[in-house]
PDB file of C-alpha atoms in Angstrom:
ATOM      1  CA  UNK A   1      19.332  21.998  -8.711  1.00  0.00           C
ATOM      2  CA  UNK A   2      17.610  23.488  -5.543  1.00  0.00           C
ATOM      3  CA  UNK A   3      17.784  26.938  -7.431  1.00  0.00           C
ATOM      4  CA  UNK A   4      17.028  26.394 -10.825  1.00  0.00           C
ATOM      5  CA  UNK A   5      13.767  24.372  -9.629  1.00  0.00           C
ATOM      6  CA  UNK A   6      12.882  27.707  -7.001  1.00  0.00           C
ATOM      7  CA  UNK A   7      13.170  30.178  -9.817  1.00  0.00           C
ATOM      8  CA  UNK A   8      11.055  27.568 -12.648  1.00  0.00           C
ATOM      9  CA  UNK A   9       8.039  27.318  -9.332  1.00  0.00           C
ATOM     10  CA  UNK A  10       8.136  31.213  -9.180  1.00  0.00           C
ATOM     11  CA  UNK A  11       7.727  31.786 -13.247  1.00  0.00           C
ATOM     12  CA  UNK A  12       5.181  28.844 -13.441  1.00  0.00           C
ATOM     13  CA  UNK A  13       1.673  28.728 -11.260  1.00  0.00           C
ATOM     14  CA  UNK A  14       1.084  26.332  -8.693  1.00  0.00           C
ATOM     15  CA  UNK A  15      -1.210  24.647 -10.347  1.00  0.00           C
ATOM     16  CA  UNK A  16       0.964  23.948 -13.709  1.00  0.00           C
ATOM     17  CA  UNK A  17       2.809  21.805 -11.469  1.00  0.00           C
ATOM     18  CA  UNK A  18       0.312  20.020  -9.820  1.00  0.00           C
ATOM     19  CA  UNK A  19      -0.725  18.862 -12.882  1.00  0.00           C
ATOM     20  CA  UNK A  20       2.985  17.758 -13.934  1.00  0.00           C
ATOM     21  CA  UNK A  21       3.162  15.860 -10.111  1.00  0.00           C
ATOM     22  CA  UNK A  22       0.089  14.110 -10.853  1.00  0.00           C
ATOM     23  CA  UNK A  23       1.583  12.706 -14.448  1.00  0.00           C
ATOM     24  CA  UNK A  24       4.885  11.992 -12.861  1.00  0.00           C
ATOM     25  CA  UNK A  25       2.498   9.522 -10.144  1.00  0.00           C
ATOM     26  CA  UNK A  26       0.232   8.525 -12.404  1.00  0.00           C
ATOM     27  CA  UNK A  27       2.488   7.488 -15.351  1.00  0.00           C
ATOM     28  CA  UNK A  28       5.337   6.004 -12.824  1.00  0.00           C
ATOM     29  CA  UNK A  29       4.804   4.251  -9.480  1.00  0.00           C
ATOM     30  CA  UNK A  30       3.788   5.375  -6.287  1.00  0.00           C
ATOM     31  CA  UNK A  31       7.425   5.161  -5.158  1.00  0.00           C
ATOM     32  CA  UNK A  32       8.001   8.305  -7.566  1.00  0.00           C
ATOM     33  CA  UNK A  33       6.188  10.707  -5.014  1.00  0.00           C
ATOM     34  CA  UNK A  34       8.677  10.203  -2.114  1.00  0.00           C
ATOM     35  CA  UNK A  35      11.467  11.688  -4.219  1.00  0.00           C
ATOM     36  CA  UNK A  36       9.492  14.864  -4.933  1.00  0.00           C
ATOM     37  CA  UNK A  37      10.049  16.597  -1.213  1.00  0.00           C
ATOM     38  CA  UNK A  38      14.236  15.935  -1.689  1.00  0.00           C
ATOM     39  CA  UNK A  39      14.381  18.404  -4.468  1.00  0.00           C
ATOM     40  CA  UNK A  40      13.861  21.646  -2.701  1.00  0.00           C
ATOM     41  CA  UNK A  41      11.401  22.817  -0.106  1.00  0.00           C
ATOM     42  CA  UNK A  42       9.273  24.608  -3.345  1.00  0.00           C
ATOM     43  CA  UNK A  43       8.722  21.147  -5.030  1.00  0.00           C
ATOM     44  CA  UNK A  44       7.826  19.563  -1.245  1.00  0.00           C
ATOM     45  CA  UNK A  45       5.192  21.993  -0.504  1.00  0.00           C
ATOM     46  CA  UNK A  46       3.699  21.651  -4.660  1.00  0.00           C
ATOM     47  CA  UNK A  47       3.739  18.235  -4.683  1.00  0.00           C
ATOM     48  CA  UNK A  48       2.090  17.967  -1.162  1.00  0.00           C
ATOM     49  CA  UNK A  49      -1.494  17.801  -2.467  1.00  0.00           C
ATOM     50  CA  UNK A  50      -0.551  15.539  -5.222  1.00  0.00           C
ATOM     51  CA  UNK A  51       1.336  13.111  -3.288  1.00  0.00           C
ATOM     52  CA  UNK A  52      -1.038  12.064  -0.916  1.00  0.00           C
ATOM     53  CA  UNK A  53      -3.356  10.878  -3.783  1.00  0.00           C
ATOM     54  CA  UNK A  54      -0.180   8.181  -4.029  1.00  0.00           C
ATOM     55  CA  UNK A  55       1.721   7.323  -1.043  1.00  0.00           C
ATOM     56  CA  UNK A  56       4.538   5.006  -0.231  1.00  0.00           C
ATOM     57  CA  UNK A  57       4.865   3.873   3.490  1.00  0.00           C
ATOM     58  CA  UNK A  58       7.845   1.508   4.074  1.00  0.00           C
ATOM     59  CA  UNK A  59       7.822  -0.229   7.443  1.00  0.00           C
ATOM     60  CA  UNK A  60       9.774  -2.756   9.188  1.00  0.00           C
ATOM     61  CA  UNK A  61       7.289  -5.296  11.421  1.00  0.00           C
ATOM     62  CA  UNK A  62       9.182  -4.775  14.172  1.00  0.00           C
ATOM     63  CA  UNK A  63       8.046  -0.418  14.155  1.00  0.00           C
ATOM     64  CA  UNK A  64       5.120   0.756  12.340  1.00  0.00           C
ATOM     65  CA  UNK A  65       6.178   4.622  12.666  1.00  0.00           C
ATOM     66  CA  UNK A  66       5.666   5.170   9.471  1.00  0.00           C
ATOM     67  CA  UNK A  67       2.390   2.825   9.181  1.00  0.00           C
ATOM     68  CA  UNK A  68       0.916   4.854  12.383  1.00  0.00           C
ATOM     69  CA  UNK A  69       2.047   8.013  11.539  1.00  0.00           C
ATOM     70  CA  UNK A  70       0.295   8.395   8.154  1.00  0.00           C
ATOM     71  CA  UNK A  71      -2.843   6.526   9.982  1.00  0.00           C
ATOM     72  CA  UNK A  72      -2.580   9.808  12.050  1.00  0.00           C
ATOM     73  CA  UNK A  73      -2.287  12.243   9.454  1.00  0.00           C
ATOM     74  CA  UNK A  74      -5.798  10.273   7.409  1.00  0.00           C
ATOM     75  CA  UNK A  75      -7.317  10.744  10.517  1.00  0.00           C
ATOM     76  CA  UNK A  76      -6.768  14.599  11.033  1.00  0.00           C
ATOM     77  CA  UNK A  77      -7.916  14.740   7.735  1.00  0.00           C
ATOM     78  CA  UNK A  78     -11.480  15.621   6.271  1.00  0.00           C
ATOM     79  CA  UNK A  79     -12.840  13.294   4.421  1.00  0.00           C
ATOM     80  CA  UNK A  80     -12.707  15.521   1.192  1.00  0.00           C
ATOM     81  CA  UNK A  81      -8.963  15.728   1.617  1.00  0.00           C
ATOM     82  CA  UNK A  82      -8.045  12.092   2.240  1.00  0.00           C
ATOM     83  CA  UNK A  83      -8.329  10.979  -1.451  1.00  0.00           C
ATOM     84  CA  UNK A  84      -6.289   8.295  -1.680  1.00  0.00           C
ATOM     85  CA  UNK A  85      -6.272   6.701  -5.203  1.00  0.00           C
ATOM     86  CA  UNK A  86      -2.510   4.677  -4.971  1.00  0.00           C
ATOM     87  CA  UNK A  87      -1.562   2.836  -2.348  1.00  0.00           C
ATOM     88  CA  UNK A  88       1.747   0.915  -1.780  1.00  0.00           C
ATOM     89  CA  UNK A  89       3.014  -0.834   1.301  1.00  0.00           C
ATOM     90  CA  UNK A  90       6.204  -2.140   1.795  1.00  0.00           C
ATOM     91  CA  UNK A  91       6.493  -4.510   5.312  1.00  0.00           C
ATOM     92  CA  UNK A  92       9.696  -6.169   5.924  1.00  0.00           C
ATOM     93  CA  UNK A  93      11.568  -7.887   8.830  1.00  0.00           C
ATOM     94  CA  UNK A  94      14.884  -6.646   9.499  1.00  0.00           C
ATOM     95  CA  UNK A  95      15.831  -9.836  11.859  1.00  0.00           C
ATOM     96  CA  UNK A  96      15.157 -12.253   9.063  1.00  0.00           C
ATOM     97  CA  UNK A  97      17.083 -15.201   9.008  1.00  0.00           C
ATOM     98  CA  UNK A  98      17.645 -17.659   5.993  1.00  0.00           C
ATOM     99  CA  UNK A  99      18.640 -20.162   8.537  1.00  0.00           C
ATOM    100  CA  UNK A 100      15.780 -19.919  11.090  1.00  0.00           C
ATOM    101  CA  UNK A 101      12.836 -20.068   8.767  1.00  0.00           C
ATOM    102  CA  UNK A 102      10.295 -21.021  12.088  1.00  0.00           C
ATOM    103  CA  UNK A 103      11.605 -18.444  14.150  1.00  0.00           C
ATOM    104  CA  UNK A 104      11.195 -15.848  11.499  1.00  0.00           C
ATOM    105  CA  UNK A 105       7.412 -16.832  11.232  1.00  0.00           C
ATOM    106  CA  UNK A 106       6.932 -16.668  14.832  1.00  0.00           C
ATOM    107  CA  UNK A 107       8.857 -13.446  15.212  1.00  0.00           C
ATOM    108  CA  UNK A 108       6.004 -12.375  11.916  1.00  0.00           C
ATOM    109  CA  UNK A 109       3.019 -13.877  13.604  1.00  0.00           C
ATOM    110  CA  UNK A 110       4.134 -11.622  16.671  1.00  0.00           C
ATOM    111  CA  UNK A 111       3.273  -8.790  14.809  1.00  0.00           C
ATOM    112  CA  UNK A 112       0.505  -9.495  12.339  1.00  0.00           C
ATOM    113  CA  UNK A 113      -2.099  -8.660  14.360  1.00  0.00           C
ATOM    114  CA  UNK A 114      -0.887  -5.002  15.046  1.00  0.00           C
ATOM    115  CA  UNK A 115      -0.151  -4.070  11.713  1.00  0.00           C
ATOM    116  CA  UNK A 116      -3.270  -5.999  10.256  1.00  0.00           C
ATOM    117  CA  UNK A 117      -5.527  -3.364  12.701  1.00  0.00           C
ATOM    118  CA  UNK A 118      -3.498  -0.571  11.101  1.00  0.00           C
ATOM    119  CA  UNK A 119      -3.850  -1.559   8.046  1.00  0.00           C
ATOM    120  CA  UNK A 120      -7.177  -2.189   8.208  1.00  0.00           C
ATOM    121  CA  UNK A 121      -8.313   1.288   9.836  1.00  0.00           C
ATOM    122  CA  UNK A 122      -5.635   2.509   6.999  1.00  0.00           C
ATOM    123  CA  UNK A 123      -8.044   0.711   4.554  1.00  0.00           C
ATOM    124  CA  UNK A 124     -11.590   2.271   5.816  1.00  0.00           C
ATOM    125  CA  UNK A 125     -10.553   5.822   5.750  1.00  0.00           C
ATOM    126  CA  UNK A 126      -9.494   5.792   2.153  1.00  0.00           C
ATOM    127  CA  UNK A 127     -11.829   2.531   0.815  1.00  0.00           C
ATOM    128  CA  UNK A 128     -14.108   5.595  -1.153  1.00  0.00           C
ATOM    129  CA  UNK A 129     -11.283   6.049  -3.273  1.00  0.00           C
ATOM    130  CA  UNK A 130      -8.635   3.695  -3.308  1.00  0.00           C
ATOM    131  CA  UNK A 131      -8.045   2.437  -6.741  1.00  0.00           C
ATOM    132  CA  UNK A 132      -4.861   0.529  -6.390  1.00  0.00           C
ATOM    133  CA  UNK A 133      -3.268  -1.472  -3.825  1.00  0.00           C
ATOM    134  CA  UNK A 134       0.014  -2.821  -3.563  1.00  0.00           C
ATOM    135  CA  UNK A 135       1.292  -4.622  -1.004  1.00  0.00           C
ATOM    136  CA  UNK A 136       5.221  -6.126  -0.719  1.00  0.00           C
ATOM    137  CA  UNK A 137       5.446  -8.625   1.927  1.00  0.00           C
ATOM    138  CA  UNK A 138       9.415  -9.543   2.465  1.00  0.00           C
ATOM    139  CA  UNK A 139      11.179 -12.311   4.101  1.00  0.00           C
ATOM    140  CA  UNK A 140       9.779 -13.138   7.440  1.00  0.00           C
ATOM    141  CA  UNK A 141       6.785 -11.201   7.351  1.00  0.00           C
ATOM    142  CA  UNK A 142       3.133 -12.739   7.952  1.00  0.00           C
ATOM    143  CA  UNK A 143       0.714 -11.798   5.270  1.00  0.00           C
ATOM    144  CA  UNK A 144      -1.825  -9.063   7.014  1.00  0.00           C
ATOM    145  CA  UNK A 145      -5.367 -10.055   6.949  1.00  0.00           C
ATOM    146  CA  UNK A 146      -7.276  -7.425   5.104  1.00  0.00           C
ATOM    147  CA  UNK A 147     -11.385  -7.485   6.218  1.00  0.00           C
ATOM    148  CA  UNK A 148     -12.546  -4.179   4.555  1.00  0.00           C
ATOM    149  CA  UNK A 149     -14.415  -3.872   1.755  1.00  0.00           C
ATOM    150  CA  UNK A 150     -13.190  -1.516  -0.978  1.00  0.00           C
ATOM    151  CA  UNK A 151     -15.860  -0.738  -3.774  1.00  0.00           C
ATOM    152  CA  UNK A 152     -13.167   1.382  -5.801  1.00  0.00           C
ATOM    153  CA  UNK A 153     -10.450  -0.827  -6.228  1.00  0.00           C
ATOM    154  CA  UNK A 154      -9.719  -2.210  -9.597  1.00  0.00           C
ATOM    155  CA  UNK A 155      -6.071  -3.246  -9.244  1.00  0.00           C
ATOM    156  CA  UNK A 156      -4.322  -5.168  -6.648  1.00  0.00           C
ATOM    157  CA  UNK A 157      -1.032  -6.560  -6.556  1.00  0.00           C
ATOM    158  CA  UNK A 158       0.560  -8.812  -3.756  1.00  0.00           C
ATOM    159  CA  UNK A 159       4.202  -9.404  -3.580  1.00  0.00           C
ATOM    160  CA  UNK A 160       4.992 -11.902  -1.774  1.00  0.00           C
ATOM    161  CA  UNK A 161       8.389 -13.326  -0.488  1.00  0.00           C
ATOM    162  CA  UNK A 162       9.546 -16.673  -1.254  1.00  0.00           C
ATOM    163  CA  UNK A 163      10.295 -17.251   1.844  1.00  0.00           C
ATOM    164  CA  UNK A 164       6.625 -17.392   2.926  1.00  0.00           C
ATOM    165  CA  UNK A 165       4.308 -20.754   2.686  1.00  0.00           C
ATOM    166  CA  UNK A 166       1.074 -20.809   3.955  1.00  0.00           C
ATOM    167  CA  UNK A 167       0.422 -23.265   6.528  1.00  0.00           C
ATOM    168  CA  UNK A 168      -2.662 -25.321   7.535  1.00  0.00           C
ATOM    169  CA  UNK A 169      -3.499 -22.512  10.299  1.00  0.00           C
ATOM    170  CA  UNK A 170      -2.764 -19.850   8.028  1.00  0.00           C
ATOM    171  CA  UNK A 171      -5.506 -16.789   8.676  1.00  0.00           C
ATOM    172  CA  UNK A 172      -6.906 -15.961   5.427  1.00  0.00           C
ATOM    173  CA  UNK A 173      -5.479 -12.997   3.879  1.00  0.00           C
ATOM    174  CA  UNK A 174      -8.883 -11.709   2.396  1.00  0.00           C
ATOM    175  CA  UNK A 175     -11.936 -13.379   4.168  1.00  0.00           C
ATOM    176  CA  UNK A 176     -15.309 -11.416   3.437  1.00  0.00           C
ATOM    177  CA  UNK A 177     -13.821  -8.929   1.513  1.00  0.00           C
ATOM    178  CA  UNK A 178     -15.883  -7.617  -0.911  1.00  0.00           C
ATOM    179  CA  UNK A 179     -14.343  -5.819  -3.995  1.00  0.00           C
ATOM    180  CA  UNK A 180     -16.795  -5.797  -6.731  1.00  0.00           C
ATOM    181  CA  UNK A 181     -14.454  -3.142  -9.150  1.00  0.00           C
ATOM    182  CA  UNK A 182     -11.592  -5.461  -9.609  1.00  0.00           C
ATOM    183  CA  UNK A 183     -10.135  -5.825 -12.631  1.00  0.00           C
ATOM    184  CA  UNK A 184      -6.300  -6.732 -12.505  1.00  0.00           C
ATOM    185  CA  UNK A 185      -4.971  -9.399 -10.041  1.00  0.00           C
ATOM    186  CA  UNK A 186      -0.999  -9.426  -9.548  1.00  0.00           C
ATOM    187  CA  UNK A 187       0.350 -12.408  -7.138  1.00  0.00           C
ATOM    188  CA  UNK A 188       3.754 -12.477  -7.573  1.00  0.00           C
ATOM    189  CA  UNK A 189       6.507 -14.532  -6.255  1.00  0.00           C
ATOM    190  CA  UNK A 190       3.702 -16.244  -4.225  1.00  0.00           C
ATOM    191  CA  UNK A 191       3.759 -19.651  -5.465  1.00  0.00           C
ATOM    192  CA  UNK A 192       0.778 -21.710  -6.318  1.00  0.00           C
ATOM    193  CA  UNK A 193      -0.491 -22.304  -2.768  1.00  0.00           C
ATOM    194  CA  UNK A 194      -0.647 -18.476  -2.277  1.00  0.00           C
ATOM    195  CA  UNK A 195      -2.043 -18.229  -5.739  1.00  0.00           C
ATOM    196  CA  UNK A 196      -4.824 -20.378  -4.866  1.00  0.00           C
ATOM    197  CA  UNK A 197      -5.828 -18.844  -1.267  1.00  0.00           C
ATOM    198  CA  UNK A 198      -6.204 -15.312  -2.159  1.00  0.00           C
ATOM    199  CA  UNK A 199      -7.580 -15.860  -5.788  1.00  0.00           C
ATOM    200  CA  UNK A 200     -10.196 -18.263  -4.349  1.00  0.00           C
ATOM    201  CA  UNK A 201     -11.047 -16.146  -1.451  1.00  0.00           C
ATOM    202  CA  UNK A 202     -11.373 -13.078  -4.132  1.00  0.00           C
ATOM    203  CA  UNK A 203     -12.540 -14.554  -6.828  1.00  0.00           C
ATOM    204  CA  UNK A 204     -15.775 -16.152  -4.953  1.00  0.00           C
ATOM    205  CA  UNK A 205     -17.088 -12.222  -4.397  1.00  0.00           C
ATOM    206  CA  UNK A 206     -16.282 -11.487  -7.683  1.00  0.00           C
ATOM    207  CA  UNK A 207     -18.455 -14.180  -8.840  1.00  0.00           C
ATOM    208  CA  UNK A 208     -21.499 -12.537  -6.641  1.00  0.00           C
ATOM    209  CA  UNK A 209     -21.342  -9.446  -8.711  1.00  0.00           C
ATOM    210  CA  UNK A 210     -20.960 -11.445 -12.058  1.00  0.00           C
ATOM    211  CA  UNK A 211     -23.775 -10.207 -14.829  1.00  0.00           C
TER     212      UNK A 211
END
């Protein structure tokens, strides 16, 4: 495989395949892009500029390497270069425990506040851009609360694990958010009370921007 796709990158121009990377993101999921790199070091360095218009970070609560690191590489970027237009995040909790459901959310709560202020700066460096937003919360996780407005973004989707209920001191996952493009709303696994509290706390600056 490595040769065959060396020797098709030599016959075809750069650019072809840039523009076959950016259907392979576009018409799949973000997820696609983080296969690209394993082909062969040709397809990582083609797919480079393409990919970062749809990255997928995966990190456990417990070590945001991955989180920080591509925080890092949006801030050594210019702003012309950090155009982000698909964004997935995938937080998980490797200690969870079916049978400790408290000590889970504790363990989550621990940790919220660090990777909601990652997040967040994540958020403001790519908010000129960002069209879609995913975020998969696992077991044991505490939702992140998101304060920065994004202007662009017309899809979001929150996956949420059953696991989680929010409690009366919950923190609001979106509180004076505004994001006036949305058009698509995906909550699943939430449950109604989720359901409720984002919608609600979306759906009331949607209603500001109403004709």
């Amino acid at each position: 495989m490595g040769n065959t796709s060396e020797g098709a990158l030599k016959r075809c121009p750069v650019e072809v395949w840039g523009k076959i990377f950016t259907q392979v993101l576009e018409g799949g999921s973000a997820a696609a892009g983080k296969h690209l790199p394993l082909v062969s070091k040709s397809f990582k360095d083609a797919s480079h500029p393409v990919r970062i218009h749809a990255p997928y970070i995966s990190s456990d609560i417990h070590d945001l390497y991955r989180l920080e690191n591509f925080l890092l590489f949006l801030t050594r970027q210019s702003c012309g270069q950090r155009h982000v237009q698909h964004l997935f995040v995938n937080l998980s909790n490797f200690e969870f425990q079916v049978l400790h459901p408290t000590a889970n959310m504790r363990r989550g709560d621990d940790f919220s506040q660090n990777i909601s202020r990652t997040l967040n700066k994540i958020l403001e460096l790519v908010d000129t851009s960002l069209t879609t937003l995913t975020l998969y919360l696992g077991p044991g996780t505490t939702p992140p609360r998101i304060r920065v407005d994004l202007p662009l973004l017309q899809e979001l989707n929150i996956l949420l694990s059953p696991h989680l209920l929010p409690r009366s001191d919950e923190p609001r996952f979106f509180r004076g958010t505004s994001i006036p493009a949305l058009r698509r709303l995906n909550i699943t696994y939430a449950g109604g009370s989720w359901e409720r509290q984002i919608a609600n706390a979306l759906l009331d600056d949607i209603q500001q921007y109403a004709p």
